[in-house]
Coordinates of C-alpha atoms in Angstrom, one line a residue:
X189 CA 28.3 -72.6 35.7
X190 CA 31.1 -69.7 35.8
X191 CA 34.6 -70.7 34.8
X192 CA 36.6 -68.2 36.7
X193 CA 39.6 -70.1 34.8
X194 CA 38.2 -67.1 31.9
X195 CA 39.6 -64.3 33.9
X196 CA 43.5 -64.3 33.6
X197 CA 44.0 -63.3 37.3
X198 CA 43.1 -66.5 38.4
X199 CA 45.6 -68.7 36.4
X200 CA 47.6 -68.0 39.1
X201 CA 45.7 -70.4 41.2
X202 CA 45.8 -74.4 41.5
X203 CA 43.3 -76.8 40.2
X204 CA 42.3 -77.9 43.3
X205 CA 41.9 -74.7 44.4
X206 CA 39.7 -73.5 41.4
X207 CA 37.7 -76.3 41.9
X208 CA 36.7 -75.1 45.5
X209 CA 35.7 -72.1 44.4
X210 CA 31.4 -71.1 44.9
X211 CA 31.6 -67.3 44.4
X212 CA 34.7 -65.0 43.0
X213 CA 34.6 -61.0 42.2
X214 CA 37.6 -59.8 40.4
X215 CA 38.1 -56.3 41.1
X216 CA 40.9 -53.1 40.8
X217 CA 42.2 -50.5 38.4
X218 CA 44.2 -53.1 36.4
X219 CA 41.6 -56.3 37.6
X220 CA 44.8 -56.9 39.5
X221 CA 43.0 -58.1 42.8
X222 CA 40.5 -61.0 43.3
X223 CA 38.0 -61.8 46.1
X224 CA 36.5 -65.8 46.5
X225 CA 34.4 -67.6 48.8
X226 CA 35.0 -71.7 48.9
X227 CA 32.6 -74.4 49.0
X228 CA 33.3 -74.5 53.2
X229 CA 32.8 -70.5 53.4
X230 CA 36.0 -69.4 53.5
X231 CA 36.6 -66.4 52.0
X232 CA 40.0 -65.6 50.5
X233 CA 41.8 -62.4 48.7
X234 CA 45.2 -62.5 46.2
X235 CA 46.1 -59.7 44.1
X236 CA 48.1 -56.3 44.1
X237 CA 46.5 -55.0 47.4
X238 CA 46.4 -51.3 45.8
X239 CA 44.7 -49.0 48.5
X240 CA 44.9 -52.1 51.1
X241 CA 42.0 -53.1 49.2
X242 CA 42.6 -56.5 50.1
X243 CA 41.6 -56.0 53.4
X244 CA 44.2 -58.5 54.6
X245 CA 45.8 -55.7 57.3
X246 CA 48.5 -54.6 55.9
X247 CA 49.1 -52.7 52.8
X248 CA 51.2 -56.0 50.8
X249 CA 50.4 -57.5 47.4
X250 CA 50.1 -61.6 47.4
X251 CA 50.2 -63.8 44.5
X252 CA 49.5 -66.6 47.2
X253 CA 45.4 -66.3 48.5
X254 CA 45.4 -64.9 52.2
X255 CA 42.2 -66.1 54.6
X256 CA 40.0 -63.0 55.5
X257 CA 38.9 -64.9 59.0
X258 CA 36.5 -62.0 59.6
X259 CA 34.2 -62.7 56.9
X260 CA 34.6 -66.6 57.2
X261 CA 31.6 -68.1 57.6
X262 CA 29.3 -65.1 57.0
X263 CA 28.1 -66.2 53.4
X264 CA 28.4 -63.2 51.0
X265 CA 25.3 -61.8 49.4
X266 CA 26.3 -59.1 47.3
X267 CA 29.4 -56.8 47.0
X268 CA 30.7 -54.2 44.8
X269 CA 33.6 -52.1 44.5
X270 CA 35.1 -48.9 43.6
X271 CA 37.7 -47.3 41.6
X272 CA 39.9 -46.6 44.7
X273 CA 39.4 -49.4 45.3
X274 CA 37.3 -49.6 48.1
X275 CA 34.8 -52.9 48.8
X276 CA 31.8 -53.2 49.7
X277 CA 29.8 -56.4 50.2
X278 CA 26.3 -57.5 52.4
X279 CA 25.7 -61.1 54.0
X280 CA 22.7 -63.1 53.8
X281 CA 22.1 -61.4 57.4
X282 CA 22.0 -58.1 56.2
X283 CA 25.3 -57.0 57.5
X284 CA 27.2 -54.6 55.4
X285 CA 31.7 -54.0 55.1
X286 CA 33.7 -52.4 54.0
X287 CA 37.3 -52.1 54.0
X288 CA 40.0 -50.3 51.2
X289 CA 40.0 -46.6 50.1
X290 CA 38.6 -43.9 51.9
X291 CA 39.6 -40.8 50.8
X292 CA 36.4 -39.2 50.2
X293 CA 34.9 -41.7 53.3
X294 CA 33.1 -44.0 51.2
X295 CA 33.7 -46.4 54.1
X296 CA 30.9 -44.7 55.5
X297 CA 32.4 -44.8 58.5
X298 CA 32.8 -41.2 59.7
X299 CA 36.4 -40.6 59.0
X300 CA 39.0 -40.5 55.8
X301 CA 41.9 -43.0 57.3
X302 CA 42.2 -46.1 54.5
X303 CA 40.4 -49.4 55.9
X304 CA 43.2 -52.0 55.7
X305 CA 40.8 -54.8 57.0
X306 CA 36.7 -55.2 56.9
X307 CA 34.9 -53.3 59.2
X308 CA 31.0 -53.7 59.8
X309 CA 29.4 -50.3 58.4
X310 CA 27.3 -48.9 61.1
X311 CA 25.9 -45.9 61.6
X312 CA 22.0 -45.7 60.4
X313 CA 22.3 -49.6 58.8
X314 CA 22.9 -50.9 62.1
X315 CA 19.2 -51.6 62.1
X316 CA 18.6 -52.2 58.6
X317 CA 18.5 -55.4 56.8
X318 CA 20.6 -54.6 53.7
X319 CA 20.5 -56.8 50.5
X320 CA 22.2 -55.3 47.6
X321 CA 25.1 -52.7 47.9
X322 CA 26.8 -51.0 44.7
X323 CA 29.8 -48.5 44.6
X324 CA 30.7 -45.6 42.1
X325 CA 33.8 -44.3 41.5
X326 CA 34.1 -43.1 45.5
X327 CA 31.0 -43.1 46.8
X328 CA 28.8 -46.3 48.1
X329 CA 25.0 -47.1 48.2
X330 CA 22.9 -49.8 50.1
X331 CA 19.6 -51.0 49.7
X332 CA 17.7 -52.2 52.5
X333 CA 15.1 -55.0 52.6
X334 CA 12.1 -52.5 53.3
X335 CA 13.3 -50.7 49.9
X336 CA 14.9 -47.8 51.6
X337 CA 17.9 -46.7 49.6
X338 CA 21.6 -45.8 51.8
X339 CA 24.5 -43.7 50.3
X340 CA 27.7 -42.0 51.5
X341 CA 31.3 -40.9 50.1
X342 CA 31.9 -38.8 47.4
X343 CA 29.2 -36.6 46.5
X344 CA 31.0 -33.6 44.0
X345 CA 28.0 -34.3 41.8
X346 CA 25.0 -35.2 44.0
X347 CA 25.7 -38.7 43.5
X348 CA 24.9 -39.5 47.1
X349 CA 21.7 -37.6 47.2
X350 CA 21.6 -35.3 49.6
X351 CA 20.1 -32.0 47.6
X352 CA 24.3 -30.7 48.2
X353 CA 27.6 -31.1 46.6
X354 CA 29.5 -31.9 50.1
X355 CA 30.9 -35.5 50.8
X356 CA 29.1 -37.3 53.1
X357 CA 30.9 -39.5 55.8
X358 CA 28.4 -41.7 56.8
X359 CA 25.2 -43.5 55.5
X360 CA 22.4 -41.3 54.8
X361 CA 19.1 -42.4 53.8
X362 CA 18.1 -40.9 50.3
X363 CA 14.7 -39.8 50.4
X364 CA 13.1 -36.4 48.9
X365 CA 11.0 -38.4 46.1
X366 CA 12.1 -41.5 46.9
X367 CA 10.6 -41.2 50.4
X368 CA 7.5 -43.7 51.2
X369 CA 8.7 -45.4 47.7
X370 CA 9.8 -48.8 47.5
X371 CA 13.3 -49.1 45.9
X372 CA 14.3 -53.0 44.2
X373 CA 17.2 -52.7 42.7
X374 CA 20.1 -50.1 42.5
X375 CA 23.6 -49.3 40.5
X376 CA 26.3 -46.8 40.2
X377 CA 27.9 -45.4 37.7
X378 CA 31.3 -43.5 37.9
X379 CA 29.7 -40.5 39.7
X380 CA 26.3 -41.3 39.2
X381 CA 23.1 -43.1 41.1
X382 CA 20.3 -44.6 39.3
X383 CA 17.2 -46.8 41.1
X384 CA 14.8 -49.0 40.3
X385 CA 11.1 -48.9 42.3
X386 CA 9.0 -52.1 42.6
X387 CA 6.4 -50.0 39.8
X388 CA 8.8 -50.4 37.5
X389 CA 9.9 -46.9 37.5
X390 CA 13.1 -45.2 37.4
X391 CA 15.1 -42.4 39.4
X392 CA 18.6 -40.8 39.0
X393 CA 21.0 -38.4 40.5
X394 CA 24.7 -37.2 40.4
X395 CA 26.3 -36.7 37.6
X396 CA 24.6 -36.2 33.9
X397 CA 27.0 -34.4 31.7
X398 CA 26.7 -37.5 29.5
X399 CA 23.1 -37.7 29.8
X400 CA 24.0 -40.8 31.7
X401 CA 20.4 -40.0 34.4
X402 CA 18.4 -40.4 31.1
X403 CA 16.2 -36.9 31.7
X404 CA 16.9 -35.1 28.3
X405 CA 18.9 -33.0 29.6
X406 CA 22.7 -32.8 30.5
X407 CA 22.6 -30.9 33.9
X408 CA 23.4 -32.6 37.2
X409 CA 20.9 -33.5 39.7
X410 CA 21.6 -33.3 43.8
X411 CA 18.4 -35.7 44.3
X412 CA 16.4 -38.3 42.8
X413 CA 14.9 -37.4 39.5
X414 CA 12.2 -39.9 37.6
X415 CA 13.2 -40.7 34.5
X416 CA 10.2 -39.4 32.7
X417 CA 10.8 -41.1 29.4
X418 CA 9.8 -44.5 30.5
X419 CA 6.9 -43.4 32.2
X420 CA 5.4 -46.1 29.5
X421 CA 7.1 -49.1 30.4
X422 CA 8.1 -51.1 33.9
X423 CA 11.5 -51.5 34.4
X424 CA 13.0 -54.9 36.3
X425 CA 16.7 -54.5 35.7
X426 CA 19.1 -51.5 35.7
X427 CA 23.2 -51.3 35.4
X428 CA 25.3 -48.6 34.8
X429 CA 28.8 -48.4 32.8
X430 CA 31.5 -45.7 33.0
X431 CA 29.1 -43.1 31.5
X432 CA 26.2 -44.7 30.0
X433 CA 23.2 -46.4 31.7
X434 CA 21.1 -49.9 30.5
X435 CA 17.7 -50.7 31.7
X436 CA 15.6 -53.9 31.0
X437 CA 11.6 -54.0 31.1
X438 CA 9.6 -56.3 32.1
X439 CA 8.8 -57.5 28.7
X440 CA 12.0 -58.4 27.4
X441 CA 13.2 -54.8 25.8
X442 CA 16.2 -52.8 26.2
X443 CA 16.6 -49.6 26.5
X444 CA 19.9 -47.5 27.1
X445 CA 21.4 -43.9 27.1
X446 CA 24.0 -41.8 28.5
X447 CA 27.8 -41.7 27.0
X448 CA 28.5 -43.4 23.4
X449 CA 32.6 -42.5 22.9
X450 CA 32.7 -46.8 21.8
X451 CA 29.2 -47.3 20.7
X452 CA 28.3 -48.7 24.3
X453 CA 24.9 -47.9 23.3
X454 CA 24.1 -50.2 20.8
X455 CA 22.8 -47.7 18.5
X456 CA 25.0 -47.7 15.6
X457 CA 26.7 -44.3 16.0
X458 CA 28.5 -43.4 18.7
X459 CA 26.2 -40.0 19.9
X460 CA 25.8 -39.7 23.2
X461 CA 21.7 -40.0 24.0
X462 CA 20.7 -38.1 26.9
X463 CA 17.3 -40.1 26.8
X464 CA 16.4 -43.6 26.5
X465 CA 16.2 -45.3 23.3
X466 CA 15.5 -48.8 22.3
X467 CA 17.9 -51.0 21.4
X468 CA 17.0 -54.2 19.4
X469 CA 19.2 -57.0 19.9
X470 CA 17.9 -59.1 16.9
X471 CA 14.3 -60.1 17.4
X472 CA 14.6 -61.9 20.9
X473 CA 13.5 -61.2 24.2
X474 CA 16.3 -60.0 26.7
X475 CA 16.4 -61.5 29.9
X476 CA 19.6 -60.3 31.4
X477 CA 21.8 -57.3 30.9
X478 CA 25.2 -56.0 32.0
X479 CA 27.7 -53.1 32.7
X480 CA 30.1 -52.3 35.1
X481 CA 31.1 -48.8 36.3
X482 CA 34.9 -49.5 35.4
X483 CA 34.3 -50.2 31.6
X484 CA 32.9 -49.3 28.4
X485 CA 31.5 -52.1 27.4
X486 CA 27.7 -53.6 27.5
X487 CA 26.2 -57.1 27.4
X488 CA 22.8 -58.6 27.5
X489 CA 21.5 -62.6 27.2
X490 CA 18.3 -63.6 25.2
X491 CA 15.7 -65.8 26.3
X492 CA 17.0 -68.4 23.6
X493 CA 20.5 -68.1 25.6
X494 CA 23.0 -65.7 23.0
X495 CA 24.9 -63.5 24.4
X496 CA 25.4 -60.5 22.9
X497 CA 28.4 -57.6 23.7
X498 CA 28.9 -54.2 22.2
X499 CA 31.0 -50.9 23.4
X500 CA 34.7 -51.2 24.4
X501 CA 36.0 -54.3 23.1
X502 CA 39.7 -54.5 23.9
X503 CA 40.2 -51.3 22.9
X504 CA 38.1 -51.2 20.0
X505 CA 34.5 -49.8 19.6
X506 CA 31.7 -52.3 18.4
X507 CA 28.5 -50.1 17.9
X508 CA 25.8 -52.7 17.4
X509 CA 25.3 -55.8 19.5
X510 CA 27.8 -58.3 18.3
X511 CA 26.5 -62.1 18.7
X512 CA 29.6 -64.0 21.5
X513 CA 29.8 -67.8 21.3
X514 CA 29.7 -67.4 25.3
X515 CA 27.0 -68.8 27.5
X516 CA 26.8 -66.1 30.4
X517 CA 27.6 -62.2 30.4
X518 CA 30.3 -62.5 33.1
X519 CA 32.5 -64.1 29.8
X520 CA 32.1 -60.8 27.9
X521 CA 34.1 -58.8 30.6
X522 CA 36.3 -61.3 31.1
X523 CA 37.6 -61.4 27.5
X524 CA 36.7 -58.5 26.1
X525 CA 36.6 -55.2 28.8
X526 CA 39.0 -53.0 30.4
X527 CA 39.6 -53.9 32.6
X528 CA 38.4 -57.2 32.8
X529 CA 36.7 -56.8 36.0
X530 CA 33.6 -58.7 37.1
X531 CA 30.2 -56.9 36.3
X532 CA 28.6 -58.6 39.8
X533 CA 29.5 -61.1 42.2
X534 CA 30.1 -64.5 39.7
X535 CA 28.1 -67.3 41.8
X536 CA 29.8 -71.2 40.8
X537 CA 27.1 -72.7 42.7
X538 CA 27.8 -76.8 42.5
X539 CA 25.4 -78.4 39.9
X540 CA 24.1 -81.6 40.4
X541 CA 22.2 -82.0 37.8
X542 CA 22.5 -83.9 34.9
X543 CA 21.8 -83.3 31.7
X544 CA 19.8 -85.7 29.0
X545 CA 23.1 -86.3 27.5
X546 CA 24.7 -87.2 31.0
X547 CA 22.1 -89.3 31.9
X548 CA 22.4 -91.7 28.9
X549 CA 26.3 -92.0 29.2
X550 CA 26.1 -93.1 32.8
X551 CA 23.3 -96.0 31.8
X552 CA 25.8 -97.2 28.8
X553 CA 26.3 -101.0 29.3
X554 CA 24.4 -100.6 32.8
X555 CA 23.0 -104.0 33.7
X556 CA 20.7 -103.1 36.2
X557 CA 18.4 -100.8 33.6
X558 CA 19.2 -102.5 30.8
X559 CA 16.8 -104.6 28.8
X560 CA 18.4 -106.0 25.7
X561 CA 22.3 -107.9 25.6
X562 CA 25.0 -108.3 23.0
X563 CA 27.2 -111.4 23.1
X564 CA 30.1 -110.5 21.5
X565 CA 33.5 -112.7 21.9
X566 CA 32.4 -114.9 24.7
X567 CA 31.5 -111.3 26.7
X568 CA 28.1 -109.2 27.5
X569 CA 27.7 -105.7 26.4
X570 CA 24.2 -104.0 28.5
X571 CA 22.1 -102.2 26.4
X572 CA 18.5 -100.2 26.0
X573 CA 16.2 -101.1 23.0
X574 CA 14.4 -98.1 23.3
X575 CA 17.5 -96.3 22.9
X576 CA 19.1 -98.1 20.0
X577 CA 16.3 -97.5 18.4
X578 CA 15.6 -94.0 18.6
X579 CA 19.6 -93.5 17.8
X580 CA 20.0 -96.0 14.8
X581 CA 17.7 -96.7 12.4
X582 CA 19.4 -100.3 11.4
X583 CA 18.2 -101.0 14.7
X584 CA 15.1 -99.7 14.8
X585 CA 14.3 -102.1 12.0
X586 CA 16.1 -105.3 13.4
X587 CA 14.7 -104.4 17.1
X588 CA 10.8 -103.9 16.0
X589 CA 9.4 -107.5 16.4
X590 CA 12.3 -108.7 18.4
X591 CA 11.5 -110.3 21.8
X592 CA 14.6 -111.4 22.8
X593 CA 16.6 -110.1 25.4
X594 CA 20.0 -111.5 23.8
X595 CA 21.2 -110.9 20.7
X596 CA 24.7 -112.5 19.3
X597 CA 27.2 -110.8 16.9
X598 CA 29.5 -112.8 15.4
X599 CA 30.5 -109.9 12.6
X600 CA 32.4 -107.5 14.6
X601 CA 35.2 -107.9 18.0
X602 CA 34.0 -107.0 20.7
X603 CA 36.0 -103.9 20.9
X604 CA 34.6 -102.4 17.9
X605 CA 30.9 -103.6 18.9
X606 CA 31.3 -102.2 22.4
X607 CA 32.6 -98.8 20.8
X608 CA 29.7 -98.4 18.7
X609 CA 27.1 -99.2 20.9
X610 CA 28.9 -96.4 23.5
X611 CA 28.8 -94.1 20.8
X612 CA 25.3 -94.2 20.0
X613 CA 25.0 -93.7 24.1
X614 CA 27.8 -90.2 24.0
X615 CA 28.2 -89.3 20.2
X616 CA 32.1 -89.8 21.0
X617 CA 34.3 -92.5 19.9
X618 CA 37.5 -94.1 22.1
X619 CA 39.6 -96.5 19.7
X620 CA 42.8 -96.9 18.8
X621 CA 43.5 -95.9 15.2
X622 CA 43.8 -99.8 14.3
X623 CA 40.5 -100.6 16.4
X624 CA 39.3 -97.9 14.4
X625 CA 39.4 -99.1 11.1
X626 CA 37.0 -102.2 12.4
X627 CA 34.5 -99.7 13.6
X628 CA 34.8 -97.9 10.2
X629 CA 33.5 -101.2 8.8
X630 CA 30.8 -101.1 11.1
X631 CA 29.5 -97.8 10.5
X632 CA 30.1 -98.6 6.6
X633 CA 27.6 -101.2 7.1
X634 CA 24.9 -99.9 9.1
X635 CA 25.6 -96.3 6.9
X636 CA 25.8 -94.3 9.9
X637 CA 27.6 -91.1 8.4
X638 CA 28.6 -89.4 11.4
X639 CA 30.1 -92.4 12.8
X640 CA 32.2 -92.8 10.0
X641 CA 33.3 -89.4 9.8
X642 CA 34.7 -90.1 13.4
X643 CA 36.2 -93.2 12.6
X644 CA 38.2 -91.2 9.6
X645 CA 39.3 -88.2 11.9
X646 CA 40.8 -91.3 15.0
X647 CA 42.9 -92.9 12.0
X648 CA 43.8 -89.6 10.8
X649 CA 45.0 -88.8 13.9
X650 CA 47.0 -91.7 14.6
X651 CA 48.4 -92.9 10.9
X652 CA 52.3 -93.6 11.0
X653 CA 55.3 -95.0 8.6
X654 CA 54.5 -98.6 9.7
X655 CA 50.7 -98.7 9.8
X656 CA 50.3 -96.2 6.7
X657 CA 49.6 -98.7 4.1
X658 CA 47.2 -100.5 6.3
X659 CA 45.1 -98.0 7.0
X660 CA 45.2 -96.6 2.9
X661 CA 43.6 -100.4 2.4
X662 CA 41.1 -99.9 5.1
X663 CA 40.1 -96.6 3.3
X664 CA 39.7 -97.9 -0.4
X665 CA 38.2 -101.3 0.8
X666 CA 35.4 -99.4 2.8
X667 CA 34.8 -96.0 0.2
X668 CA 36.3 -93.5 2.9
X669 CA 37.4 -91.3 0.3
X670 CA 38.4 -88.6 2.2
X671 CA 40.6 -90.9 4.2
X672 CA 42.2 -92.6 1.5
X673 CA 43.7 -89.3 0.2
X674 CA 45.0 -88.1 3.6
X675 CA 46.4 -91.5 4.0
X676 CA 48.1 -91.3 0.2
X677 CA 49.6 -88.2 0.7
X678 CA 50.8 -89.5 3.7
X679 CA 52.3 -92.4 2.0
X680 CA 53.9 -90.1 -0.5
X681 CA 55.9 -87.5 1.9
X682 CA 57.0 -90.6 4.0
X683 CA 57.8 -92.5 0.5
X684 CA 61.3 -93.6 1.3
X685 CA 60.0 -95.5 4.7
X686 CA 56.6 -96.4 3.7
X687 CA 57.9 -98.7 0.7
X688 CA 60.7 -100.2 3.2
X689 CA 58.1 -101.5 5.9
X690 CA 56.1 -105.4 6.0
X691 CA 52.6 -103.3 4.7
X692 CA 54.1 -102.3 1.5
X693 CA 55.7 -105.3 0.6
X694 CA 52.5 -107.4 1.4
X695 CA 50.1 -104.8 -0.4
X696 CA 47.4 -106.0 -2.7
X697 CA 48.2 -106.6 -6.2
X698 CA 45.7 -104.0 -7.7
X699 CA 46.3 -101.6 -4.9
X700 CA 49.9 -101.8 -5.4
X701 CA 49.0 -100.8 -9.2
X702 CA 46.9 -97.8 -8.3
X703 CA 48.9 -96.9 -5.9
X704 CA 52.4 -96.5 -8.4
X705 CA 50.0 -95.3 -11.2
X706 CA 48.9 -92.5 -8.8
X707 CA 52.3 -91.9 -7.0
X708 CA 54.2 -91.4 -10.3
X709 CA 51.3 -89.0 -11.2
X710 CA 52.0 -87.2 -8.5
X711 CA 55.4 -86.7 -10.0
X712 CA 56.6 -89.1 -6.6
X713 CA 59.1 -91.1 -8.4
X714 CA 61.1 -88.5 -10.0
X715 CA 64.7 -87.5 -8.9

């Protein structure tokens, strides 16, 4: 699950309109324009609208999401976008668009006039089935199903493919040693092309002052070039940065090379390699990596789930991978690269799944599964033996030779049994701070640690003048140590009120004598 909530542009949306959303790109020099498809396949655009890259028809910038009705309906596959910007996305159909800056006709439609709304790319796709597309800084590739590779736009440094240095204005099939290959996966760098073949082997072209086409050298190439140094291994993923270039095997290991001005290598220095070298991101298995052509700044997610992040990090340059608390590689360039632009099309496909945990809160006090019942006050409470006992080990005892499906508990109210039992069902508690003390009783008696710790932070949370004393009582008679001196130095910087209220004056003799001896200790008496 993505939380597109991470990215700052879209705090400018509603709830409700958040929680509609299935896919989301956010895009543009500044990530000041956003792209997202709802749960009914609408597809909607908000942002500054720089190069009509909107696509909305007219060249204004909208805080408030405007309907693209031509791509309504059409269910978006994959789409990329350039530094113009200019957009370019593929449907489950195969159908590719386009629409924003055209300047060098990375449209690929024949001419150089901006595209202010999406227009189907034609010429040579028409008859393709296209399912991946990826943009550089100005120029625009397409892969088709039969593995055939598509490029057009800027082409200064051979990044389209073509064996010369002149822009090409419409889709041109890249072939020379790509031809009769199968191509599976492709990505653009600034002003650079890399592919991936279903072998497992790798081909670049374009730019390479950075050694960003990983071929050991730094000179450009005007058409696809192997990259001979990983002859040895079989390549499944590939993305390109700014500059620099990642590729994952099919074995879990991570190579990368190409530009290092932030360390977006990973390789502790920050020299530019101008072949691949392997990067060790502790002693796991990669299974997913990331880089965007707009930013410095690499991620990659182990098999056990860490995420890791190195490169540009908000401005700073973190050379090694750096262990993230996120769950997903889309968070690292949401908080931590410039701009923070998506790395691919985020996908919020609805989960109806439920977890263990989810499972077992929805069966709490359930009577239709349930198997075992508390009387408590006159009322049921449902319950699972099976559960309780793998959970608590006072009732794994009590519950071992116990036939009987109803069990009564005079010790406790039902409030505080109820809560307990729905804790060992959710590992949360729900109690007022009073109603809390009860269930600190509880969890004092059947030594459940955790529970108590719980208990302690609900009264910490709700202690006041009047119920101050009572709950210092509660904290003493039931060994809550912890508690007992929060609840004392509560007692002592409300002093003046705390001795005035019904608690203090009906206070337990000894307590009352601990708590002066103590208080005047504390120097709390002096004027």
């Amino acid at each position: 699950m993505v939380d597109v909530g991470k990215w700052p542009i879209f705090t400018l949306l509603s709830p409700q309109e958040i929680a509609s959303i299935r896919k989301a790109c956010v895009f543009g020099t500044s990530a000041s324009e956003a792209l997202y498809v709802t749960d009914n396949d609408e597809v909607f655009v908000f942002g500054l609208n720089y190069s009509n890259c909107l696509g909305t028809g007219d060249n204004q910038s909208t805080l408030v999401p405007k309907k693209l009705e031509g791509l309504c309906g059409k269910k978006i596959k994959s789409l990329s976008y350039g530094s113009g910007p200019h957009v370019l996305l593929s449907t489950e159909d195969g159908v590719v668009y386009a629409w924003g800056h055209n300047g060098y006709s990375q449209l690929g439609n024949g001419t150089t006039n901006q595209g202010i709304a999406p227009v189907q790319v034609c010429t040579n796709l028409l008859i393709k089935q296209v399912v991946e597309v990826a943009c550089g800084s100005h120029h625009s590739m397409a892969l088709a199903a039969d593995g055939e590779v598509f490029a057009w736009g800027y082409n200064n440094c051979g990044q389209v493919g073509s064996g010369s240095t002149a822009n090409q204005p419409t889709p041109r099939k890249v072939t020379n040693c790509l031809h009769i290959k199968r191509v599976v996966g492709i990505a653009c760098g600034q002003t650079s092309s890399m592919a991936v073949l279903d072998n497992g082997e790798v081909y670049g072209w374009g730019y390479n002052g950075n050694g960003q086409l990983g071929l050991g050298n730094n000179g450009n190439q005007l058409t696809p070039v192997r990259v001979a140094a990983l002859h040895s291994v079989c390549v499944n993923q590939i993305v390109c940065g700014y500059a620099h270039t990642l590729a994952l095997t099919d074995e879990g290991l991570l190579y990368a090379w190409g530009a290092n001005t932030y360390g977006q290598l990973g390789t502790g220095n920050k020299n530019n390699l101008l072949s691949p070298a392997h990067i060790m991101v502790e002693k796991e298995r990669v299974v997913e990596i990331a880089a965007c052509h707009s930013a410095h700044t690499s991620a990659a997610k182990t098999q056990g789930g860490h995420v890791y992040m190195w490169g540009q990090c908000r401005g700073q340059s973190v050379i090694l991978p750096h262990l993230t608390h996120f769950s997903c590689t889309d968070d690292v360039f949401a908080c931590f690269a410039t701009p923070a632009v998506t790395w691919r099309l985020l996908s919020v496909e609805p989960d109806d799944h439920l977890t263990v945990a989810e499972s077992l809160k929805r069966e709490f006090d359930n009577p239709d599964t349930a198997d075992l019942k508390f009387l408590v006050d006159g009322k049921y409470i449902y319950a699972h033996k099976v559960l309780l006992k793998i959970r608590c080990e006072h009732f794994r005892s009590s519950l071992e030779d116990n036939e009987d499906d109803i069990v009564e508990m005079s010790e406790f109210s039902y409030p505080v049994y109820r809560a307990f039992l729905e804790y060992l069902y959710t590992d949360s508690i729900s109690l007022s701070p009073e109603e809390a003390v009860g269930l600190l009783d509880l969890a004092t008696f059947y030594r459940e640690n955790r529970l108590k710790k719980l208990c302690q932070q609900t009264i910490k949370q709700g202690i006041c003048e009047e119920n101050a004393i009572a709950l210092l009582s509660a904290a003493v008679k039931y060994d809550a140590q912890d508690l007992e001196e929060f609840c004392f130095r509560f007692c002592i910087n409300h002093l003046t009120v705390v001795t005035q209220t019904s608690g203090f004056a009906e206070m337990d003799h000894d307590l009352l004598k601990n708590f002066i001896s103590k208080a005047s200790r504390v120097g709390a008496f002096k004027n």
